Coordinates of C-alpha atoms in Angstrom, one line a residue:
M28 CA -6.8 46.9 17.7
R29 CA -7.8 48.0 21.2
M30 CA -10.1 51.1 21.3
R31 CA -10.2 53.9 23.8
G32 CA -13.4 55.4 25.1
G33 CA -15.3 57.2 22.3
G34 CA -14.1 54.8 19.6
V35 CA -10.7 56.3 18.9
P36 CA -7.8 53.9 18.3
E37 CA -4.8 54.0 20.6
G38 CA -2.8 55.5 17.7
G39 CA -4.9 58.7 18.1
Q40 CA -6.4 58.6 14.6
P41 CA -10.2 58.5 14.1
P42 CA -11.5 55.5 12.1
G43 CA -11.5 56.2 8.4
G44 CA -9.9 59.6 9.1
S45 CA -6.5 60.9 8.2
R46 CA -3.7 62.9 9.8
P47 CA -2.8 66.2 8.1
G48 CA -1.0 65.1 5.0
G49 CA -2.1 61.5 5.3
G50 CA -3.3 59.4 2.5
S51 CA -6.5 57.8 3.7
S52 CA -10.1 58.8 3.0
G53 CA -9.2 59.6 -0.6
R54 CA -6.9 62.5 0.5
P55 CA -3.6 63.0 -1.4
S56 CA -0.4 62.5 0.6
L57 CA 1.2 65.9 1.2
P58 CA 4.0 67.0 3.5
A59 CA 2.8 67.1 7.1
S60 CA 5.5 69.6 8.2
G61 CA 3.9 72.9 9.2
W62 CA 6.6 75.0 7.6
V63 CA 6.5 73.0 4.4
R64 CA 2.7 73.2 4.2
G65 CA 2.9 76.9 5.0
A66 CA 5.4 77.6 2.2
L67 CA 3.2 75.6 -0.2
A68 CA 0.1 77.5 0.8
L69 CA 1.9 80.8 0.4
L70 CA 3.0 79.9 -3.1
A71 CA -0.3 78.3 -4.1
G72 CA -2.2 81.4 -3.1
A73 CA 0.2 83.6 -5.1
L74 CA -0.2 81.7 -8.3
P75 CA -3.5 83.4 -9.5
A76 CA -1.6 86.7 -9.7
L77 CA 0.0 85.5 -12.9
A78 CA -3.4 85.8 -14.6
F79 CA -3.5 89.5 -14.1
P80 CA -1.6 92.2 -16.0
E81 CA 1.3 92.5 -16.5
P82 CA 1.8 88.8 -17.2
S83 CA -1.8 88.6 -18.4
L84 CA -1.8 84.8 -18.5
W85 CA -5.6 85.0 -18.4
W86 CA -6.0 81.3 -19.4
F87 CA -4.0 80.3 -16.3
G88 CA -6.8 81.8 -14.1
W89 CA -9.1 78.9 -15.0
F90 CA -6.9 76.4 -13.1
A91 CA -4.7 78.6 -11.0
L92 CA -6.6 77.8 -7.8
V93 CA -6.3 74.0 -8.2
P94 CA -3.0 73.6 -6.3
W95 CA -4.3 75.7 -3.4
L96 CA -7.6 73.7 -3.3
L97 CA -5.8 70.4 -3.4
L98 CA -3.6 71.5 -0.4
I99 CA -6.7 72.5 1.5
R100 CA -8.4 69.2 0.7
S101 CA -5.5 67.4 2.3
A102 CA -5.6 69.3 5.5
G103 CA -7.4 66.6 7.6
T104 CA -8.6 69.1 10.2
A105 CA -10.7 72.3 10.1
R106 CA -7.9 74.1 11.9
R107 CA -5.3 73.1 9.3
A108 CA -7.7 74.0 6.5
A109 CA -8.3 77.4 8.0
L110 CA -4.5 77.9 8.3
D111 CA -4.0 76.9 4.7
G112 CA -6.7 79.3 3.6
W113 CA -5.2 82.2 5.7
I114 CA -1.6 81.7 4.5
G115 CA -2.7 81.2 0.9
G116 CA -4.8 84.4 1.1
T117 CA -1.8 86.3 2.5
G118 CA 0.2 85.0 -0.5
F119 CA -2.5 86.1 -2.9
V120 CA -2.7 89.7 -1.5
I121 CA 1.1 90.1 -1.5
A122 CA 1.4 88.8 -5.1
V123 CA -1.4 91.0 -6.5
H124 CA -0.3 94.1 -4.6
H125 CA 3.5 93.5 -4.6
W126 CA 4.1 96.8 -6.4
L127 CA 3.1 98.6 -3.2
M128 CA 6.2 97.4 -1.5
P129 CA 8.3 100.6 -2.4
S130 CA 5.6 102.7 -0.7
L131 CA 4.6 100.5 2.3
H132 CA 7.8 98.4 2.8
I133 CA 7.3 95.7 5.4
F134 CA 4.0 97.1 6.3
I135 CA 2.4 95.4 3.3
V136 CA 3.1 92.0 4.9
L137 CA 1.1 93.0 8.0
L138 CA -1.7 94.3 5.8
A139 CA -1.7 91.1 3.7
A140 CA -1.7 88.9 6.8
L141 CA -4.8 90.8 8.1
L142 CA -6.6 90.6 4.8
G143 CA -5.6 87.0 4.4
L144 CA -7.7 86.1 7.5
L145 CA -10.7 86.5 5.2
W146 CA -9.7 83.2 3.5
A147 CA -9.6 81.2 6.7
P148 CA -13.3 80.4 6.8
W149 CA -13.2 79.7 3.0
G150 CA -10.4 77.2 3.7
V151 CA -12.7 75.4 6.3
L152 CA -15.6 75.4 3.8
A153 CA -13.5 74.1 0.9
G154 CA -11.8 71.5 3.1
R155 CA -15.1 70.2 4.4
L156 CA -16.8 70.0 1.0
L157 CA -13.9 68.7 -1.0
G158 CA -12.5 66.3 1.6
G159 CA -13.1 62.5 1.7
A160 CA -15.2 60.9 -1.0
P161 CA -18.0 63.4 -1.8
S162 CA -21.3 62.1 -3.2
A163 CA -22.8 63.5 -6.4
L164 CA -25.1 65.8 -4.4
R165 CA -22.2 67.1 -2.3
A166 CA -20.1 67.6 -5.4
A167 CA -22.8 69.8 -6.9
A168 CA -23.1 71.8 -3.7
T169 CA -19.3 72.2 -3.7
V170 CA -19.2 73.7 -7.1
V171 CA -21.8 76.3 -5.9
A172 CA -20.6 76.9 -2.3
V173 CA -16.8 77.2 -2.8
P174 CA -17.2 80.0 -5.5
S175 CA -19.8 81.7 -3.4
G176 CA -17.5 81.7 -0.4
W177 CA -14.8 83.3 -2.6
L178 CA -17.2 85.9 -3.8
V179 CA -18.1 86.9 -0.2
I180 CA -14.4 87.5 0.4
E181 CA -14.2 89.7 -2.7
L182 CA -17.2 91.6 -1.5
V183 CA -15.8 92.2 2.0
R184 CA -12.4 93.3 0.8
S185 CA -14.0 95.6 -1.8
W186 CA -14.7 98.0 1.0
E187 CA -12.6 101.1 0.5
G188 CA -11.1 100.9 4.0
L189 CA -9.7 97.5 3.2
G190 CA -8.1 98.6 -0.1
G191 CA -11.0 98.4 -2.5
P192 CA -11.9 95.9 -5.2
W193 CA -8.4 95.6 -6.7
G194 CA -7.4 92.1 -7.9
L195 CA -10.9 90.6 -8.1
L196 CA -10.4 87.3 -9.8
G197 CA -12.9 88.0 -12.6
A198 CA -10.9 91.1 -13.5
S199 CA -8.1 88.8 -14.8
Q200 CA -10.4 88.0 -17.8
W201 CA -10.5 91.6 -19.0
E202 CA -9.3 90.8 -22.6
V203 CA -11.5 87.7 -23.1
A204 CA -14.6 88.6 -25.1
P205 CA -16.9 85.8 -23.8
A206 CA -16.0 86.8 -20.2
L207 CA -16.7 90.4 -20.9
R208 CA -20.1 89.4 -22.2
V209 CA -20.7 87.5 -18.9
A210 CA -19.7 90.7 -17.1
S211 CA -22.5 92.6 -19.0
V212 CA -24.9 90.2 -17.4
G213 CA -23.7 89.9 -13.8
G214 CA -20.7 92.2 -13.5
V215 CA -17.2 91.2 -12.6
W216 CA -18.7 89.3 -9.7
L217 CA -20.3 86.7 -12.1
V218 CA -17.0 86.3 -13.9
S219 CA -15.3 85.6 -10.6
L220 CA -17.9 83.0 -9.7
L221 CA -17.5 81.3 -13.0
V222 CA -13.7 81.2 -12.7
V223 CA -13.7 79.7 -9.2
A224 CA -16.5 77.2 -10.2
V225 CA -14.3 75.9 -13.0
N226 CA -11.3 75.5 -10.7
T227 CA -13.5 73.7 -8.1
A228 CA -14.9 71.3 -10.7
L229 CA -11.4 70.5 -12.0
V230 CA -10.4 69.5 -8.4
L231 CA -13.4 67.1 -8.3
L232 CA -12.4 65.6 -11.7
V233 CA -8.9 64.8 -10.5
T234 CA -9.6 63.6 -6.9
A235 CA -13.2 62.4 -6.5
R236 CA -14.8 59.1 -7.2
A237 CA -16.9 58.2 -10.2
A238 CA -20.2 59.8 -9.2
A239 CA -18.7 63.1 -8.1
R240 CA -16.4 63.2 -11.1
T241 CA -19.3 62.8 -13.4
T242 CA -21.1 65.7 -11.5
G243 CA -18.0 67.8 -11.9
G244 CA -17.8 67.1 -15.6
V245 CA -21.5 67.8 -16.1
L246 CA -21.1 71.2 -14.3
L247 CA -18.1 72.1 -16.4
V248 CA -20.1 71.5 -19.5
G249 CA -23.0 73.5 -18.0
C250 CA -20.6 76.4 -17.4
A251 CA -19.5 76.3 -21.1
L252 CA -23.1 76.1 -22.3
A253 CA -24.1 79.0 -20.0
V254 CA -21.3 81.2 -21.4
T255 CA -22.3 80.3 -24.9
A256 CA -25.9 81.2 -24.2
V257 CA -24.9 84.6 -22.7
W258 CA -22.7 85.2 -25.8
A259 CA -25.6 84.5 -28.1
W260 CA -28.5 86.2 -26.3
A261 CA -27.3 88.8 -23.8
P262 CA -28.7 92.2 -24.8
Q263 CA -26.1 94.7 -25.9
P264 CA -26.4 98.5 -26.3
V265 CA -26.7 99.9 -29.8
T266 CA -24.1 102.3 -31.2
T267 CA -25.7 105.5 -32.4
T268 CA -22.8 107.8 -33.2
T269 CA -19.2 108.6 -32.3
A270 CA -17.3 111.3 -30.4
G271 CA -13.8 112.5 -30.9
I272 CA -12.0 112.3 -27.5
A273 CA -8.3 113.2 -27.1
V274 CA -6.1 111.8 -24.4
V275 CA -3.1 113.9 -23.3
Q276 CA -0.3 112.0 -21.5
P277 CA 2.7 114.2 -20.7
G278 CA 4.9 111.4 -19.3
V279 CA 7.2 111.4 -16.4
I280 CA 8.2 115.0 -15.3
A281 CA 10.0 115.2 -12.0
G282 CA 12.3 117.5 -10.1
P283 CA 12.2 121.2 -9.3
G284 CA 9.5 123.1 -11.2
S285 CA 7.7 119.9 -12.3
V286 CA 4.2 121.3 -11.7
G287 CA 4.8 124.2 -14.1
R288 CA 6.7 122.0 -16.6
R289 CA 3.9 119.4 -16.6
L290 CA 1.3 122.1 -17.3
A291 CA 3.4 123.5 -20.2
R292 CA 3.9 120.0 -21.6
G293 CA 0.1 119.3 -21.4
E294 CA -0.6 122.5 -23.3
E295 CA 2.0 121.7 -26.0
L296 CA 0.5 118.2 -26.6
T297 CA -3.0 119.5 -26.6
R298 CA -2.2 121.9 -29.4
T299 CA -1.1 119.0 -31.6
V300 CA -4.8 117.8 -31.8
A301 CA -6.2 121.3 -32.6
D302 CA -6.6 120.5 -36.4
Q303 CA -8.6 117.3 -35.6
D304 CA -12.4 116.9 -35.0
V305 CA -12.3 116.7 -31.2
D306 CA -15.2 117.0 -28.8
L307 CA -13.3 116.6 -25.5
V308 CA -9.6 116.7 -24.4
V309 CA -8.8 114.6 -21.2
W310 CA -5.8 115.2 -19.0
G311 CA -4.7 112.8 -16.3
E312 CA -5.0 112.9 -12.5
S313 CA -3.2 115.7 -10.8
S314 CA -2.4 117.2 -14.2
I315 CA -2.6 120.6 -12.5
G316 CA -0.8 121.0 -9.1
A317 CA -1.4 123.3 -6.3
G318 CA 0.9 126.1 -7.4
A319 CA -0.4 126.3 -10.9
W320 CA -4.1 126.1 -9.9
R321 CA -3.7 129.1 -7.5
D322 CA -2.4 131.2 -10.3
P323 CA -5.2 133.1 -12.1
E324 CA -3.2 132.9 -15.2
T325 CA -3.8 129.2 -15.4
A326 CA -7.5 129.5 -16.0
R327 CA -6.8 132.0 -18.8
R328 CA -4.3 129.7 -20.5
L329 CA -6.7 126.7 -20.3
A330 CA -9.6 128.8 -21.7
A331 CA -7.4 129.9 -24.6
L332 CA -6.4 126.3 -25.2
S333 CA -10.1 125.3 -25.3
R334 CA -10.7 128.0 -27.9
E335 CA -7.7 126.9 -30.0
T336 CA -8.7 123.3 -30.1
G337 CA -12.4 123.8 -30.4
A338 CA -13.0 121.4 -27.5
D339 CA -13.7 121.4 -23.8
L340 CA -10.9 120.3 -21.5
L341 CA -11.3 117.9 -18.6
V342 CA -8.4 118.6 -16.3
N343 CA -7.6 117.3 -12.8
V344 CA -6.6 119.4 -9.9
D345 CA -4.8 118.3 -6.8
A346 CA -4.8 121.4 -4.6
R347 CA -6.3 123.1 -1.6
Q348 CA -9.8 124.3 -2.5
T349 CA -13.2 125.0 -1.1
D350 CA -16.1 122.8 -2.2
G351 CA -19.8 123.8 -2.7
S352 CA -20.6 123.2 1.0
G353 CA -17.8 125.5 2.2
R354 CA -15.3 122.9 3.3
S355 CA -11.7 123.8 2.7
G356 CA -8.8 121.4 2.3
I357 CA -7.0 119.4 -0.3
F358 CA -9.4 117.9 -2.9
K359 CA -8.6 115.8 -6.0
S360 CA -11.0 117.3 -8.5
A361 CA -12.0 116.8 -12.1
V362 CA -12.7 120.2 -13.6
L363 CA -14.3 121.0 -16.9
V364 CA -12.9 124.0 -18.7
G365 CA -14.5 125.6 -21.8
P366 CA -13.7 128.6 -24.1
D367 CA -14.6 131.0 -21.3
G368 CA -12.8 129.2 -18.5
P369 CA -14.0 126.7 -15.9
T370 CA -17.6 125.9 -16.6
G371 CA -18.5 125.3 -12.9
D372 CA -18.7 121.5 -13.5
R373 CA -16.5 119.9 -10.9
Y374 CA -16.3 116.4 -9.3
D375 CA -14.4 115.9 -6.1
K376 CA -13.0 112.4 -5.6
M377 CA -15.2 110.4 -3.2
R378 CA -13.2 107.2 -2.5
L379 CA -9.7 107.8 -1.4
V380 CA -6.7 105.4 -1.4
P381 CA -6.0 104.2 2.1
F382 CA -2.5 105.4 3.2
G383 CA -1.9 106.9 -0.2
E384 CA -4.4 109.7 0.2
Y385 CA -5.4 109.4 3.8
V386 CA -4.2 107.4 6.8
P387 CA -7.1 105.4 8.5
A388 CA -7.2 106.2 12.2
R389 CA -4.2 108.6 11.8
S390 CA -4.0 109.1 15.6
L391 CA -3.0 105.4 15.9
L392 CA -1.4 104.7 12.5
G393 CA 0.2 108.0 11.7
W394 CA 3.6 106.4 12.4
V395 CA 3.4 104.7 9.0
T396 CA 4.3 108.0 7.3
S397 CA 7.9 107.5 8.7
V398 CA 8.4 104.1 7.2
G399 CA 6.7 104.5 3.8
K400 CA 5.2 107.0 1.4
A401 CA 1.9 107.4 3.2
A402 CA -0.1 110.6 2.9
G403 CA 1.3 113.4 5.1
E404 CA -2.1 115.1 5.1
D405 CA -5.5 113.5 4.5
R406 CA -7.4 114.5 1.4
L407 CA -11.0 115.5 1.7
R408 CA -13.8 113.5 0.0
G409 CA -16.5 114.7 -2.3
D410 CA -20.1 114.0 -1.3
R411 CA -21.7 113.1 -4.7
Q412 CA -21.1 111.8 -8.1
V413 CA -21.4 114.2 -11.0
V414 CA -22.4 113.8 -14.7
M415 CA -21.1 116.7 -16.7
T416 CA -22.7 117.9 -20.0
L417 CA -20.4 119.6 -22.5
P418 CA -22.0 123.0 -23.3
D419 CA -20.8 123.1 -26.9
G420 CA -21.6 120.9 -29.9
D421 CA -24.8 119.3 -31.2
Q422 CA -24.3 116.1 -29.2
R423 CA -24.2 117.8 -25.8
L424 CA -22.0 114.9 -24.7
R425 CA -22.5 113.7 -21.1
I426 CA -19.5 112.4 -19.3
G427 CA -19.1 110.6 -16.0
P428 CA -15.7 111.4 -14.3
L429 CA -13.9 109.0 -12.0
V430 CA -10.6 109.6 -10.3
C431 CA -7.8 107.1 -9.9
F432 CA -8.8 103.7 -8.3
E433 CA -12.5 104.7 -8.4
S434 CA -12.5 102.9 -11.7
A435 CA -12.1 99.6 -9.7
F436 CA -15.5 100.1 -8.0
P437 CA -18.3 98.6 -10.2
D438 CA -21.1 100.5 -8.4
M439 CA -19.6 103.9 -9.1
S440 CA -19.6 103.4 -12.9
R441 CA -23.0 101.9 -12.8
R442 CA -24.4 104.8 -10.9
L443 CA -22.9 107.3 -13.4
V444 CA -24.5 105.4 -16.4
R445 CA -27.9 105.3 -14.6
D446 CA -27.6 109.1 -14.2
G447 CA -27.1 109.5 -17.9
A448 CA -23.4 109.4 -18.6
Q449 CA -22.6 108.4 -22.2
V450 CA -18.8 108.1 -21.6
L451 CA -17.0 107.1 -18.4
V452 CA -13.8 109.0 -18.0
A453 CA -11.2 107.8 -15.5
Q454 CA -8.3 110.2 -14.7
S455 CA -5.3 108.4 -13.1
A456 CA -1.6 108.8 -12.2
T457 CA 0.5 105.8 -11.4
S458 CA 3.9 107.4 -11.8
T459 CA 5.0 106.2 -8.4
F460 CA 4.7 102.6 -9.7
Q461 CA 5.9 103.2 -13.2
E462 CA 8.1 100.1 -13.6
S463 CA 5.6 97.7 -11.9
W464 CA 2.5 95.8 -12.9
A465 CA 0.3 98.6 -11.5
P466 CA -0.2 100.7 -14.7
A467 CA -1.3 97.7 -16.7
Q468 CA -3.5 96.4 -14.0
H469 CA -5.2 99.8 -13.6
A470 CA -5.7 100.3 -17.3
S471 CA -7.3 96.9 -17.7
L472 CA -10.1 97.8 -15.3
G473 CA -11.6 100.1 -18.0
A474 CA -12.5 97.1 -20.1
L475 CA -14.6 95.5 -17.3
R476 CA -16.4 98.8 -16.5
A477 CA -17.2 99.3 -20.2
A478 CA -18.6 95.8 -20.7
E479 CA -20.6 95.9 -17.5
N480 CA -22.4 99.1 -18.4
G481 CA -22.4 99.1 -22.2
R482 CA -20.6 102.4 -22.3
P483 CA -17.2 103.4 -23.5
V484 CA -14.4 104.1 -21.0
V485 CA -11.5 106.6 -21.5
H486 CA -8.7 105.8 -19.1
A487 CA -6.3 108.9 -19.2
T488 CA -3.1 109.0 -17.1
L489 CA -0.2 111.3 -16.6
T490 CA 2.5 108.7 -17.4
G491 CA 0.7 105.7 -18.9
I492 CA -0.9 103.3 -19.5
S493 CA -3.7 105.4 -21.1
A494 CA -6.3 103.3 -23.0
V495 CA -9.8 103.6 -24.5
Y496 CA -12.4 100.8 -24.5
G497 CA -15.6 100.5 -26.5
P498 CA -19.0 99.6 -25.0
R499 CA -18.3 95.9 -25.2
G500 CA -15.0 96.2 -23.4
E501 CA -13.0 96.0 -26.7
R502 CA -9.9 98.1 -27.0
I503 CA -10.2 101.1 -29.3
G504 CA -7.0 102.3 -31.0
E505 CA -3.6 101.8 -29.5
P506 CA -2.8 102.5 -25.8
L507 CA -0.2 105.0 -24.7
G508 CA 2.5 103.0 -22.9
T509 CA 4.5 104.1 -19.9
E510 CA 7.4 105.2 -22.1
V511 CA 5.3 107.6 -24.2
S512 CA 4.8 111.4 -23.9
A513 CA 2.0 112.1 -26.5
A514 CA -1.5 113.0 -27.3
A515 CA -3.9 110.7 -29.2
V516 CA -7.4 111.1 -30.6
Y517 CA -9.9 108.2 -30.4
D518 CA -13.2 107.8 -32.2
V519 CA -15.3 106.7 -29.3
P520 CA -18.7 105.0 -30.1
L521 CA -21.7 106.3 -28.2
T522 CA -24.5 103.9 -27.4
R523 CA -28.1 103.7 -26.1
G524 CA -29.8 101.0 -24.2
T525 CA -28.6 99.1 -21.1
T526 CA -27.0 95.8 -20.1
L527 CA -28.5 93.3 -17.7
Y528 CA -25.9 94.3 -15.1
G529 CA -26.8 97.9 -15.5
R530 CA -30.5 97.0 -15.0
F531 CA -30.2 94.5 -12.1
G532 CA -26.9 95.3 -10.5
D533 CA -25.0 92.9 -8.2
W534 CA -27.5 90.1 -8.3
A535 CA -24.6 87.6 -8.5
V536 CA -23.4 88.7 -5.1
Y537 CA -26.9 88.3 -3.6
G538 CA -27.1 84.8 -5.2
A539 CA -23.8 83.8 -3.6
L540 CA -25.0 84.9 -0.2
A541 CA -28.3 83.0 -0.6
A542 CA -26.4 79.9 -1.6
L543 CA -24.2 80.0 1.5
A544 CA -27.3 80.7 3.7
A545 CA -29.0 77.6 2.2
L546 CA -25.9 75.5 2.8
C547 CA -25.8 76.7 6.5
A548 CA -29.5 75.9 6.9
A549 CA -29.0 72.4 5.4
E550 CA -26.1 71.8 7.7
G551 CA -28.2 72.9 10.7
V552 CA -31.0 70.5 9.8
R553 CA -28.5 67.7 9.4
A554 CA -27.1 68.5 12.8
L555 CA -30.5 68.4 14.4
R556 CA -31.4 65.1 12.9
R557 CA -28.1 63.6 14.2
R558 CA -28.7 64.9 17.8
P559 CA -29.6 61.9 20.1
A560 CA -33.0 61.8 21.7
P561 CA -33.2 62.8 25.4
G562 CA -32.1 60.0 27.6
T563 CA -30.1 58.2 24.9
P564 CA -26.7 57.0 26.3

């Protein structure tokens, strides 16, 4: 075969290389058509969503990334690998957040495409490390670097302005006891690393040569042994006593006068637990609307309800108010009410839902309010987290309130526990997405936060799913589903001590960043060694 200058055959294919979709260099033969590959990438990226609630096929998460990684491996060029990563990331975002479509309509596709760009560098990384015939050393680096790259994506998109940490891959394992124990050591981040590492090792097992396959198998066994060691030796908080906590879920109440009727239904349900030993009654997010909160009679009714039940009430107000610094506007606030009325303990929601509670850069993006259900007026943010101490009772129970999707942020729960919270209380309302996967996904986050911090979590909603989790992430009692209007009392275990995650925080994230930095340094050294000496033709 005649060669052109630079050693490239006339056919245009580098020696030992492969065209996109080609079958040389150990790469599988896949369709070369851009449209076909794009459709495959979109579908492959969407597959991991099946591991999350509501399908909750948690076991699927351990190999759900394999088709996507195989497609990236066959890319043949860095540009094609980046495109496969971007399109797959777009499919992942749409699949995990598809229940937002009634609110955002076609706008969700644009948002998903923008977030999907985060997976483009990951596609290049995975394609480079998995492609060809990796050595045993490169196989080991692959099982570290590919999960680390995924974790950096999760870290970046966890910023509130990009939608927050919803759909972190590790969160799909919320009902798996060994995974929850891993979360107590390194948070949901470490679980994500583990899941992606297993997926990457499986790809090596089915595609690599003997040495790399052996490395992949050894690393799989190593992951299993590590989880076993964590299960056996990771420290866990010790249960000291229990607290009786009631959750009030009024159910779907809509139409004219819904604010007043919801308040009345909350009172009615709360009275049903008056003859039980209850320390705290929790209502859901926006359980008291603007009209009711401005009425002085509301405080009197709530105080009377507290006296009748013998318990303090944690209600949630969505209304125009003035905070401690004198700012006036619409706040979403958790308010503690005792026998004499509001105690003065109040937490104003700090992290708001983009478009749902405020519109980023409203002067530029305000038009989205005309095509979806974006917020017509921006809510105001609180400026600090609050731990509330119940004034009555021998236990002087300390609770850490969270509002809505704040339960998705690991750092907020960890901060409350470090400030002394014995119980984390998340008040939520997902009635807009009642028939979707959203209520189940949201409720499942409580298990992760409980396991990470060794503290129980009470997830109380207006319309379901309400659920309570023990300090190891285990479910306590039966959840209140989306079809239920009821009140339930849970015996919630209180603990002392701390978990390794509570003590050391997001060390898994820092480890992933260090691994990627080491890989970049190694690649830089290799590039310098390959550079020809001055004067070399």
